[in-house]
mmCIF file of C-alpha atoms and ligand atoms in Angstrom:
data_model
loop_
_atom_site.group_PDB
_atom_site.id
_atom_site.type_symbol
_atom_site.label_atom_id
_atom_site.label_comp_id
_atom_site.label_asym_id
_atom_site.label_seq_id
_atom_site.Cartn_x
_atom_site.Cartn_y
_atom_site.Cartn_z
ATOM 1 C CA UNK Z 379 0.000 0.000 0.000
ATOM 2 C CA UNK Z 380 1.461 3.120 -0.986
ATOM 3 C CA UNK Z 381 1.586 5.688 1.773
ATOM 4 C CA UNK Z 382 0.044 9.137 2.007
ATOM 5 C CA UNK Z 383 1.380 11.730 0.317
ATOM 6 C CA UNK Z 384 1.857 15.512 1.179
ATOM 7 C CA UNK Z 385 -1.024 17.809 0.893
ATOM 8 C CA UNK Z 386 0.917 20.510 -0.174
ATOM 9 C CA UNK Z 387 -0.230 20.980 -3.856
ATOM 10 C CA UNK Z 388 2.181 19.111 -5.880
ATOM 11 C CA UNK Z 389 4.356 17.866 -3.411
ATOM 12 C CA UNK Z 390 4.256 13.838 -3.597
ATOM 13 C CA UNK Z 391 6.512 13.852 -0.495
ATOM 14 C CA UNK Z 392 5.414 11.420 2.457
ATOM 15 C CA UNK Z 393 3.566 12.473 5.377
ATOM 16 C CA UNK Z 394 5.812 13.086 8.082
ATOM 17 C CA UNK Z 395 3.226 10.611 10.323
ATOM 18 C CA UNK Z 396 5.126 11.858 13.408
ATOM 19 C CA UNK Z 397 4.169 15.085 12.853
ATOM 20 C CA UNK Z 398 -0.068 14.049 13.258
ATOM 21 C CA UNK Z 399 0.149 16.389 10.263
ATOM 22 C CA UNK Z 400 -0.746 16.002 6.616
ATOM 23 C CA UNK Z 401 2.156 17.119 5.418
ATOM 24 C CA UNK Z 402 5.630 16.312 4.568
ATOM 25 C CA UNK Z 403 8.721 17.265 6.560
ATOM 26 C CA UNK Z 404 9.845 19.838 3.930
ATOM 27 C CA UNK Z 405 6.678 21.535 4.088
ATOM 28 C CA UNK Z 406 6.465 21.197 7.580
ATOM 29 C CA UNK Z 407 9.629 23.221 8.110
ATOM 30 C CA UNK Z 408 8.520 25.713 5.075
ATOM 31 C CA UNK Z 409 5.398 26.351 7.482
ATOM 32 C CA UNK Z 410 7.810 26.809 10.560
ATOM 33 C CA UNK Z 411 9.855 29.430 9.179
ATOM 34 C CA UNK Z 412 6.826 31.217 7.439
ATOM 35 C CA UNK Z 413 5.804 31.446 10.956
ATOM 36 C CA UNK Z 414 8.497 32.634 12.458
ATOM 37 C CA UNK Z 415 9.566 35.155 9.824
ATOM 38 C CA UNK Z 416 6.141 36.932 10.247
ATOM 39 C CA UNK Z 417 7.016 36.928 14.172
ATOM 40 C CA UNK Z 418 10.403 38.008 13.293
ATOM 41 C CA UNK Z 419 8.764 41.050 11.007
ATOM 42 C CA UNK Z 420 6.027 42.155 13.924
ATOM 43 C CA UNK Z 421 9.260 42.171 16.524
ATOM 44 C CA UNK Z 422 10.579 44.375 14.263
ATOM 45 C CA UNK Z 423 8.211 46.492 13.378
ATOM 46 C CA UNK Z 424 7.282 46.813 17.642
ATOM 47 C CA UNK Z 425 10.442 47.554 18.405
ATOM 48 C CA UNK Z 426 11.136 50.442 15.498
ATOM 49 C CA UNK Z 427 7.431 52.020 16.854
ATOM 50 C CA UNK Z 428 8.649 52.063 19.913
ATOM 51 C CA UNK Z 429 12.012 53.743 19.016
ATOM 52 C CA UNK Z 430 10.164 56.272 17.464
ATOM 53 C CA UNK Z 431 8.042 56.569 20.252
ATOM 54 C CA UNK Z 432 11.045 57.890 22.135
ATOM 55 C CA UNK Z 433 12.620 59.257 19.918
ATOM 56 C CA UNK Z 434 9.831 61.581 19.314
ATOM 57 C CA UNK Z 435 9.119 62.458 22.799
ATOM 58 C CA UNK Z 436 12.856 63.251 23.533
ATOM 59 C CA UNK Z 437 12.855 66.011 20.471
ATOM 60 C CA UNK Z 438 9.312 67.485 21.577
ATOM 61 C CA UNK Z 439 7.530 66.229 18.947
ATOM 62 C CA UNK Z 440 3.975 65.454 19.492
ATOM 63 C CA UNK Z 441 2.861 61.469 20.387
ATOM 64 C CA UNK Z 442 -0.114 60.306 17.878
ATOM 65 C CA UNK Z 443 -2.624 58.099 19.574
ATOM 66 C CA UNK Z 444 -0.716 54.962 17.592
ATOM 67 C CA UNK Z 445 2.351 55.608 19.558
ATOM 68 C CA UNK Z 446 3.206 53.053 21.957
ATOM 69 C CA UNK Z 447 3.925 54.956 25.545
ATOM 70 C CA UNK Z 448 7.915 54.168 26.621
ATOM 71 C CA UNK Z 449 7.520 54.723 29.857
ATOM 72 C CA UNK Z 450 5.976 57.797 32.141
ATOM 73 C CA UNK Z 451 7.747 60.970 34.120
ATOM 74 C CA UNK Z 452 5.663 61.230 37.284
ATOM 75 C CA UNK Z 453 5.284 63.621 39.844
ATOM 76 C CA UNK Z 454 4.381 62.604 43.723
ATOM 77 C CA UNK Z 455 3.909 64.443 46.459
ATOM 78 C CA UNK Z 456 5.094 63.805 50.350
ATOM 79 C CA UNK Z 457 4.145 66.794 52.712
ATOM 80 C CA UNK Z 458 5.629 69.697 51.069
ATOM 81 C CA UNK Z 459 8.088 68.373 48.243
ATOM 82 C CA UNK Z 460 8.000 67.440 44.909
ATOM 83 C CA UNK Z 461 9.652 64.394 43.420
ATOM 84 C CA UNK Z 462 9.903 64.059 39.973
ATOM 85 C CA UNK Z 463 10.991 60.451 38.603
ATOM 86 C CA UNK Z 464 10.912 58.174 35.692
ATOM 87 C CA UNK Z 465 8.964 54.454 35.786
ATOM 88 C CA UNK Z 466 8.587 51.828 32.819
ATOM 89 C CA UNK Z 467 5.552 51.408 35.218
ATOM 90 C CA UNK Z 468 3.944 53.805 38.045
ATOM 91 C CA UNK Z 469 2.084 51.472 40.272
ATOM 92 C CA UNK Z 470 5.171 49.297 40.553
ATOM 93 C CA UNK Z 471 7.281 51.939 41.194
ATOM 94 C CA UNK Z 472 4.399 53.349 43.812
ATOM 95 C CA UNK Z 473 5.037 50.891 45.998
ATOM 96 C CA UNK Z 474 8.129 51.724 46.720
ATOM 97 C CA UNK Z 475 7.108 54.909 47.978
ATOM 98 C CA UNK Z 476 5.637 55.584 52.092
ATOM 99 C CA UNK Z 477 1.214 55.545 51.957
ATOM 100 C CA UNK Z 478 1.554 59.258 52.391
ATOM 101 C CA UNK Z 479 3.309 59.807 49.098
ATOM 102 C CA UNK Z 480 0.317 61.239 46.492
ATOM 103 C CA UNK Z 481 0.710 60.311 42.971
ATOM 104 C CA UNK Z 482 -0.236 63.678 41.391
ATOM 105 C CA UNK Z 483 0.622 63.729 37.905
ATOM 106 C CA UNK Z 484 2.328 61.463 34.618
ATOM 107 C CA UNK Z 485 3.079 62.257 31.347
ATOM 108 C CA UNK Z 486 4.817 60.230 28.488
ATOM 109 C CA UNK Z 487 8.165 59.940 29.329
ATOM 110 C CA UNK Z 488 11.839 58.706 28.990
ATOM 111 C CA UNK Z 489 14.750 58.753 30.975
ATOM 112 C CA UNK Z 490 15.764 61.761 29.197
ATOM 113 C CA UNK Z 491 12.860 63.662 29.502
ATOM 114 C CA UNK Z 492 12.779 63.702 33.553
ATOM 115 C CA UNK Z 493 16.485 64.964 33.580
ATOM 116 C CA UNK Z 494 14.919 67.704 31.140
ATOM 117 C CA UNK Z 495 11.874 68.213 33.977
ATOM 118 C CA UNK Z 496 14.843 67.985 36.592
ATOM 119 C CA UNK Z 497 16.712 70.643 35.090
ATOM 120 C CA UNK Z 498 14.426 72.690 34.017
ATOM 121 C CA UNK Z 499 12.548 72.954 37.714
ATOM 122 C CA UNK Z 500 16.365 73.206 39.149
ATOM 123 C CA UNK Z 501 15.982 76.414 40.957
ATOM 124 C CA UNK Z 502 13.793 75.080 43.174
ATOM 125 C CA UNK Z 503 15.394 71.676 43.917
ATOM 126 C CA UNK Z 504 14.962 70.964 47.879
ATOM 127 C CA UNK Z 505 17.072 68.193 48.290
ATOM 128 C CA UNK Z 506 18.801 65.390 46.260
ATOM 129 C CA UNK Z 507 18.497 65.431 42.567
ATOM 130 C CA UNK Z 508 14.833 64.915 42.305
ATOM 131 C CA UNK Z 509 12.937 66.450 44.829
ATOM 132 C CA UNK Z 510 11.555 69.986 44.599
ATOM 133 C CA UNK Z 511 10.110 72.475 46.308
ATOM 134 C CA UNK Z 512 6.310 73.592 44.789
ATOM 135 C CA UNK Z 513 5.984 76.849 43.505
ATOM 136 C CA UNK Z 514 3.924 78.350 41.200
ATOM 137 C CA UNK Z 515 5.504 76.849 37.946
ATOM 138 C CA UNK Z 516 5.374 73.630 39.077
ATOM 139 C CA UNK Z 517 2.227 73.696 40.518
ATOM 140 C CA UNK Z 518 0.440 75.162 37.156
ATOM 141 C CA UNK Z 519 2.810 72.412 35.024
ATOM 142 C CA UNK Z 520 1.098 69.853 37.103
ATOM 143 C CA UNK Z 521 -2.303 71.078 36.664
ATOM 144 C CA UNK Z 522 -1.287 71.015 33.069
ATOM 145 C CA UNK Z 523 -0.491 67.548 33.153
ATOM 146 C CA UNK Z 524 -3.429 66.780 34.478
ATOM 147 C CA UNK Z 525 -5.945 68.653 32.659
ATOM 148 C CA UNK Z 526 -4.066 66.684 29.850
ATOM 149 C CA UNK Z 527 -3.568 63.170 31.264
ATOM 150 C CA UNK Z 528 -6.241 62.978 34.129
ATOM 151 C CA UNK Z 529 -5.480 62.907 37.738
ATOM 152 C CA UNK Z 530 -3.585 59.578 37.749
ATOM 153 C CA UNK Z 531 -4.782 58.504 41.519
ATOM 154 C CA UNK Z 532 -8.265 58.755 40.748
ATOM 155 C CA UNK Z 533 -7.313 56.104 37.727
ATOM 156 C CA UNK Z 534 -6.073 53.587 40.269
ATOM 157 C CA UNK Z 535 -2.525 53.778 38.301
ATOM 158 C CA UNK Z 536 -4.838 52.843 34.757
ATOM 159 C CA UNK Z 537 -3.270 55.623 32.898
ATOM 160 C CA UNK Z 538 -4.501 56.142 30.074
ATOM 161 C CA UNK Z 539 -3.482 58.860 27.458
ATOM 162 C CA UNK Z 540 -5.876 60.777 25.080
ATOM 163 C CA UNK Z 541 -6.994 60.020 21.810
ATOM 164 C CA UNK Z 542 -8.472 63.132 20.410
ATOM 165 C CA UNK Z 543 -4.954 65.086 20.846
ATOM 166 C CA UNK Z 544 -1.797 64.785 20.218
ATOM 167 C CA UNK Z 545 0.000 64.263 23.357
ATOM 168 C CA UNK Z 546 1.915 67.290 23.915
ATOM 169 C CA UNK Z 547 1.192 69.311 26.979
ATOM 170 C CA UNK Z 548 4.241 72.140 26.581
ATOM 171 C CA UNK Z 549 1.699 73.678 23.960
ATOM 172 C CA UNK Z 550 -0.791 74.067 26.421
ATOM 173 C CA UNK Z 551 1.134 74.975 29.233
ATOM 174 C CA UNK Z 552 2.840 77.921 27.012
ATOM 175 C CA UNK Z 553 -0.632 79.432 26.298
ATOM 176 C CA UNK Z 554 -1.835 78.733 29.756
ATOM 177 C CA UNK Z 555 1.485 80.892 31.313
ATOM 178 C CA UNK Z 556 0.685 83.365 28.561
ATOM 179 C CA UNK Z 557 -2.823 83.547 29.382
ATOM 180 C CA UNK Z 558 -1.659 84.215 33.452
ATOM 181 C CA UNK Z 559 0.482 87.146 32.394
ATOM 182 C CA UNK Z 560 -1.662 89.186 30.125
HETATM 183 ZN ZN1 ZN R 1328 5.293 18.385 0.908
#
């Protein structure tokens, strides 16, 4: 008896019976690396989003709604400082922090992008690197970034990042300063 052939159109290999497929080996392997060259592709194509996805976001340029989010700069508050860090992932990083610490505000971030916040609020550092002292910059940035990203604690650390807009709160925070000084 002869023994079953490969349904692979015109392939009159044998099965590969191990396999509990009806296919040959050859074909078998041709489906294995079809497989694994679209996995290969979708890697790829992840990982350059996500490189542009920083790359954008450490040259100011605004995040589309596509963009996958790096990681986020957040802002908590303990009694009467500021601290201003980066996390791949808030609520982890929460828990390193006393109850008391308030989770006030996130944006889309990088590494590079908190040592930007850092320097940029540097005048009024209070201690360390990180932590600052409110004033009345900081405090309006923050409302920025929350009129723009929600109030993070009220999200339970779901953050979630708007889709009508173009995620890029220095353009409203310029007209909101400008608006305070006219
Ligand atoms: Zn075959």
């Amino acid at each position: 008896m002869r023994s079953p052939r490969c349904a692979w159109p015109d392939c009159d290999r044998n099965v590969a019976w191990w396999l509990d497929l009806p296919i040959c080996i050859y074909h078998a392997e041709a489906a294995v690396r079809a497989v694994e060259g679209h996995a290969e592709q979708q890697q790829a194509a992840k990982v350059e989003q996500a490189e542009t996805a920083v790359e954008k976001i450490e040259t100011g340029v605004a995040l589309t709604p596509e963009d996958p989010i790096p990681g986020w700069v957040y802002y908590i508050r303990i009694g009467d400082t500021v601290k201003i860090g980066y996390a791949r992932n808030v609520a982890q990083r929460m828990r390193a922090y006393p109850p008391n610490a308030q989770l006030v505000a996130v944006e889309p971030g990088t590494k590079v992008l908190e040592r930007k916040r850092h320097q940029h609020f540097g005048a009024h550092l209070a201690h360390g690197r990180e932590w600052f002292t409110p004033c009345d910059e900081l405090d309006d940035w923050i409302g920025t970034l929350r009129d723009f990203y929600g109030d993070p604690s009220g999200k339970a650390y779901v953050f979630t990042t708007p889709t009508d807009r173009p995620h890029r709160p220095e353009a409203v925070a310029t007209k909101r300063i400008a608006n305070r000084r006219r």
